[in-house]
CSV table of C-alpha atoms in Angstrom, one decimal:
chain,number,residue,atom,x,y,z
A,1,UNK,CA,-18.6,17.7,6.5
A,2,UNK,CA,-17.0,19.9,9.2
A,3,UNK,CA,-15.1,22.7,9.6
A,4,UNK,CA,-11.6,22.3,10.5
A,5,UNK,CA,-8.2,23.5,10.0
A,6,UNK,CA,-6.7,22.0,6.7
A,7,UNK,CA,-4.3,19.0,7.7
A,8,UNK,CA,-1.6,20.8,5.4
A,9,UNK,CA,-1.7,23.2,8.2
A,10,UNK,CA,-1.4,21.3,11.3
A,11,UNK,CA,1.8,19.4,13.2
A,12,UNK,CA,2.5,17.1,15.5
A,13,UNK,CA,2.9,19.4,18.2
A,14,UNK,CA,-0.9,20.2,17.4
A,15,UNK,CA,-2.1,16.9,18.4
A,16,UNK,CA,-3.0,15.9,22.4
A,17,UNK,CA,-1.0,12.8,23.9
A,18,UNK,CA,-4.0,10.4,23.7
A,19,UNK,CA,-4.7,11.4,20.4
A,20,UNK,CA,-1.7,10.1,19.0
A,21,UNK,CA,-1.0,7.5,20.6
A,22,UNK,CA,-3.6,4.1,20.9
A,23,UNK,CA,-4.4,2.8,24.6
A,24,UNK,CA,-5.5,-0.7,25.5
A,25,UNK,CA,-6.0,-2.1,29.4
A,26,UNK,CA,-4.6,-5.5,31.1
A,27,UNK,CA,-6.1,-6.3,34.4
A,28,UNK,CA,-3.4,-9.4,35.4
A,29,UNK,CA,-4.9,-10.3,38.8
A,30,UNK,CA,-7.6,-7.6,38.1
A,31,UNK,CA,-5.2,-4.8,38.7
A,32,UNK,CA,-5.3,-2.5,35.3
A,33,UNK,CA,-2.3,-1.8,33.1
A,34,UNK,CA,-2.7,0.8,30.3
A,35,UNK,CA,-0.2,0.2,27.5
A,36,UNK,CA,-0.2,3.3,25.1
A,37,UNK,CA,1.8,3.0,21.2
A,38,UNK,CA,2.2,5.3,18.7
A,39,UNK,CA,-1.1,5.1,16.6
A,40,UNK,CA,0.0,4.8,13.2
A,41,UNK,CA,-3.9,4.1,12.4
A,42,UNK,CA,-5.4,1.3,10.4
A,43,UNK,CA,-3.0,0.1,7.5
A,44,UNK,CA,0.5,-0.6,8.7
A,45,UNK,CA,2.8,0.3,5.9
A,46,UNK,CA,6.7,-1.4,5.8
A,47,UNK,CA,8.2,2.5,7.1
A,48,UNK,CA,6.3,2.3,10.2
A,49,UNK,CA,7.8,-0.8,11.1
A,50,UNK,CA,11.2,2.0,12.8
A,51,UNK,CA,8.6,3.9,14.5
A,52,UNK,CA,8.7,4.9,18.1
A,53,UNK,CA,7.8,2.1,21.0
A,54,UNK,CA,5.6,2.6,23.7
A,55,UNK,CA,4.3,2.9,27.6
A,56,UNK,CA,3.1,1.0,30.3
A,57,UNK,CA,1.8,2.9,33.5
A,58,UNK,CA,-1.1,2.3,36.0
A,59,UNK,CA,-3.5,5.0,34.2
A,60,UNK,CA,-4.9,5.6,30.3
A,61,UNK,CA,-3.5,9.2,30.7
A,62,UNK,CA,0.1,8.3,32.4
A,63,UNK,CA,0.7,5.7,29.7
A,64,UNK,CA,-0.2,8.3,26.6
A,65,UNK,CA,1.6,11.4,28.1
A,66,UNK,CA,4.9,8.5,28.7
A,67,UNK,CA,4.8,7.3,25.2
A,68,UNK,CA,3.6,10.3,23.3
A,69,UNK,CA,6.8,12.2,25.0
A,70,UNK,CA,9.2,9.8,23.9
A,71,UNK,CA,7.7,10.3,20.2
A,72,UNK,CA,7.7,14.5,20.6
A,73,UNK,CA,11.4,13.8,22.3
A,74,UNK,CA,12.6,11.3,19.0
A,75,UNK,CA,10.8,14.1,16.0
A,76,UNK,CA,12.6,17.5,18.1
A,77,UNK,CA,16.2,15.3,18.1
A,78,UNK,CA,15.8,14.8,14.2
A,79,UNK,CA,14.1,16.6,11.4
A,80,UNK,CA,10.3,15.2,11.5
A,81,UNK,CA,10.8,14.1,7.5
A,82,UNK,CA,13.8,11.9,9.3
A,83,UNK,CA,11.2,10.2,11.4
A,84,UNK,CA,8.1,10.5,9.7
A,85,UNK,CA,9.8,9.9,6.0
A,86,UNK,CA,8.0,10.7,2.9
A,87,UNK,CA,3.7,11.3,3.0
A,88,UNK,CA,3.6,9.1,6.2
A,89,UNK,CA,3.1,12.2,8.3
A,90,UNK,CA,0.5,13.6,6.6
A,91,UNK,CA,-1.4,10.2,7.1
A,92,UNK,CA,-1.0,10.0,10.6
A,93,UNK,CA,-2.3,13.4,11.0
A,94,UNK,CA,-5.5,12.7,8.8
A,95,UNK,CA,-6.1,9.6,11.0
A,96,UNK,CA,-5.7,12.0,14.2
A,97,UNK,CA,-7.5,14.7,12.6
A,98,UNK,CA,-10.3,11.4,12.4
A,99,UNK,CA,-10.0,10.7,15.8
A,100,UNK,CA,-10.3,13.9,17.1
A,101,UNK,CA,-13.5,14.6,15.6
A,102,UNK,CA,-14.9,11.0,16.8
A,103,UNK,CA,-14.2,12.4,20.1
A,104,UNK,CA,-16.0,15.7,19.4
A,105,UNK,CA,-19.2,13.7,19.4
A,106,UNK,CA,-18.3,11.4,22.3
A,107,UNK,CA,-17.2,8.4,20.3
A,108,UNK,CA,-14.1,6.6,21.9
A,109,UNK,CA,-11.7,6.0,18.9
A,110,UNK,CA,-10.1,2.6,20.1
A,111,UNK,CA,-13.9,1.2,20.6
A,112,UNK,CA,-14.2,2.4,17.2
A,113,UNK,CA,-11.5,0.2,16.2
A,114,UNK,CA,-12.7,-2.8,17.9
A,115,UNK,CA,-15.8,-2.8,15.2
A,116,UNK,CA,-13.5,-1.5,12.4
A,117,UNK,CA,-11.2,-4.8,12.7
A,118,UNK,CA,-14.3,-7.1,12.3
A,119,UNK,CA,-14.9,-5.1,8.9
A,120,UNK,CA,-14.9,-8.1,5.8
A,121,UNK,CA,-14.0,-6.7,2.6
A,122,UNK,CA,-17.2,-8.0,0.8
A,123,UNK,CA,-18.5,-4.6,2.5
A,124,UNK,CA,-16.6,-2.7,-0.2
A,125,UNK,CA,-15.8,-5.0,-2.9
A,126,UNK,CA,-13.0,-3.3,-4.2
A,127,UNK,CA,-10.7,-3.4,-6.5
A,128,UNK,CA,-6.5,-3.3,-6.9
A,129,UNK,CA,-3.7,-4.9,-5.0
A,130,UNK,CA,-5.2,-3.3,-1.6
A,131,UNK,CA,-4.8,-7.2,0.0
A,132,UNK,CA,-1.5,-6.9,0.7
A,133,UNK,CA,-2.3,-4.1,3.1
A,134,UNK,CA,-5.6,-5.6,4.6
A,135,UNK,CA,-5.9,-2.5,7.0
A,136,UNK,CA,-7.4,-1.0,4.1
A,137,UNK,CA,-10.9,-2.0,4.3
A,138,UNK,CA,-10.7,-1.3,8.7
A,139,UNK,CA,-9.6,2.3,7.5
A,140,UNK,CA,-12.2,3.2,5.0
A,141,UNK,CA,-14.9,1.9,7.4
A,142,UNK,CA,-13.4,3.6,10.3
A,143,UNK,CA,-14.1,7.2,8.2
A,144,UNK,CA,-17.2,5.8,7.0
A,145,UNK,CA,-17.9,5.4,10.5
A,146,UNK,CA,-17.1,8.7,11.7
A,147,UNK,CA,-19.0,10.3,8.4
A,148,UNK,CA,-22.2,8.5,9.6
A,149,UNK,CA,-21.6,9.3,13.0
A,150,UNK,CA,-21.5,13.1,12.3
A,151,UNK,CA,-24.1,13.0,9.4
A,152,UNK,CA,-26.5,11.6,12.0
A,153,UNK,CA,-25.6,14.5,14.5
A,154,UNK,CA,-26.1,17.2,11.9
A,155,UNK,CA,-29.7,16.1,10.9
A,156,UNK,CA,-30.5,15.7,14.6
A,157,UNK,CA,-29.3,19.3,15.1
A,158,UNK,CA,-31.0,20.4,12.4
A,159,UNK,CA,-28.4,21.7,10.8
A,160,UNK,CA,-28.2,19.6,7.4
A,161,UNK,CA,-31.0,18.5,5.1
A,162,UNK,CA,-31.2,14.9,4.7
A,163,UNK,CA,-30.6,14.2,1.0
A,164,UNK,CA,-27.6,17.0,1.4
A,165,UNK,CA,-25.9,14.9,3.9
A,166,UNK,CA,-26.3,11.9,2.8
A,167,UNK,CA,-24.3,13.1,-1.0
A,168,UNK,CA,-22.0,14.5,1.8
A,169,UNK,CA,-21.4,11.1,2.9
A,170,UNK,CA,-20.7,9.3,-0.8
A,171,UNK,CA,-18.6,12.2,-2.1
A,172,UNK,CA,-16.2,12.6,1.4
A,173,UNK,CA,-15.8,8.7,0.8
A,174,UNK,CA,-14.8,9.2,-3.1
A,175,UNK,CA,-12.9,12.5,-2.2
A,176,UNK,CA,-10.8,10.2,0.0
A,177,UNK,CA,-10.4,7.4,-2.9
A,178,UNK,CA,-9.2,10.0,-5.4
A,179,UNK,CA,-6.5,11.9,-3.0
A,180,UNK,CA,-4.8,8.0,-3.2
A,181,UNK,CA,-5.9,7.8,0.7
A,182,UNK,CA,-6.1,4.1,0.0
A,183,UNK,CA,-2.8,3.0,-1.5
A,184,UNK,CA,-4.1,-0.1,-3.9
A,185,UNK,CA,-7.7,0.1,-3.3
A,186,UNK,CA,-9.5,1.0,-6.5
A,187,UNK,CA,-13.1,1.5,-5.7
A,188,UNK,CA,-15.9,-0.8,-8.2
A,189,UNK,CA,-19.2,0.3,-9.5
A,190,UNK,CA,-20.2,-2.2,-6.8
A,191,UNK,CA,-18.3,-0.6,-4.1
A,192,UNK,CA,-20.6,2.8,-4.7
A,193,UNK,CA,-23.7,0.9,-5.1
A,194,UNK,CA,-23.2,-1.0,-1.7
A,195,UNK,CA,-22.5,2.5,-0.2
A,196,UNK,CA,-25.0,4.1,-1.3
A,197,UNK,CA,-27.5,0.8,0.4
A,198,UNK,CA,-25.7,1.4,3.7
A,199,UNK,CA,-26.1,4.9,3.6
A,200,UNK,CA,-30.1,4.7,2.3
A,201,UNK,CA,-30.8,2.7,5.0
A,202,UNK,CA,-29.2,5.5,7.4
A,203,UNK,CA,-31.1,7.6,5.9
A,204,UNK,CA,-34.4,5.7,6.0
A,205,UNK,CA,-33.3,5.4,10.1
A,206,UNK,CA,-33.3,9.1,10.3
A,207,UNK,CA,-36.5,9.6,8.7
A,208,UNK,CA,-38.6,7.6,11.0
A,209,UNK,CA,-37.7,8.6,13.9
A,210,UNK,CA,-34.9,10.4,16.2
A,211,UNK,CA,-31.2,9.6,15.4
A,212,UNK,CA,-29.4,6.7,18.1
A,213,UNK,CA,-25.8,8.1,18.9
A,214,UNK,CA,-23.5,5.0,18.9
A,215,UNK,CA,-23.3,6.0,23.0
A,216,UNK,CA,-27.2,5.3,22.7
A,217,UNK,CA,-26.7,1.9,20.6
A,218,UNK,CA,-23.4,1.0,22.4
A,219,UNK,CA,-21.0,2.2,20.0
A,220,UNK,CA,-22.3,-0.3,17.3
A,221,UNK,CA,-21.9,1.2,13.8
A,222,UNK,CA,-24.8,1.6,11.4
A,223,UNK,CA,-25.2,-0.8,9.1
């Protein structure tokens, strides 16, 4: 649903500092502490287990830049296949490449995550041996997420028809499910019909009235 440059394209040294790496505070005796990791996104997979640590430092920024230089420092000492090994790269680029365009529309990624965790997997009813990597579910929402999110923006800049983006929506979701995005997760004729019910009732939202950004609604997802 947007233009970008093709993730077969990109690198790490193409990504900013906060982008790949995931910042929370700690305020012990209300003073903050940012702690920054590598963000390996939503599924943690047994290879990303030997990936690099992470930062502590008084400010969001200064813990990102720490930790994301150790990880540029640790991929420039050894080939990047050595420390990203197999497809794992290309996945933490996609997730970036996510993230990224959640900022473009002034979405904060880790609030994103914050709903994404309280996703149950009734929502998609899928299929396979996807359990034993519950991130799964937290990952397809989290794209649904952003989909929605830039769907909504499209229509409200008059810049999509309606029914247009809303297939956009479905077939980015099944486009995903067919590259094997979601190692185990084998999407039911339930799964599509429940999408297509959350993504009607977007739709219906858009119809009646002006769009709410998530800043607008408090970064609460549509339903």
């Amino acid at each position: 649903m947007t233009d970008r440059e093709p993730i077969e394209h990109r690198s790490l040294s193409s990504f900013a500092d906060h982008i790949i790496t995931r910042q929370t505070v700690e305020k012990p005796e209300g003073k903050e502490r940012w702690n920054a990791v590598f963000d390996r996104g939503l599924v943690v997979y047994e290879a990303d287990q030997t990936l690099p640590g992470g930062a502590t430092a008084a400010t969001r920024e200064g813990a990102s830049k720490e930790a994301s230089a150790e990880i540029r420092a640790r991929a420039a000492g050894a080939s990047v296949p050595q420390l990203f090994p197999g497809p794992h790269l290309a996945r933490y680029m996609r997730h970036w490449d996510k993230k990224e365009r959640l900022e473009a529309l002034g979405i904060d990624p880790d609030e994103m995550y914050s709903i994404c965790r309280e996703t149950r997997s009734e929502v998609w009813e899928l299929d396979g041996d996807w359990r034993r990597e519950p991130g799964v579910t937290r990952s397809i929402e989290f794209y649904y997420q952003l989909l929605i999110a830039e769907f909504a923006q499209s229509v409200v800049n008059d810049v999509i028809d309606i029914e247009e983006g809303r297939d956009g929506v479905v077939e980015a979701i099944k486009e995903a499910f067919d590259a094997g995005h979601y190692e185990g997760a084998v999407p039911t004729r339930k799964t599509w019909e429940l999408l297509g019910c959350r993504v009607d009732q977007v739709v219906n939202e858009l119809s009646s009235g002006p769009a709410i950004s998530h800043e607008q609604n408090g970064n609460q997802p549509r339903i």
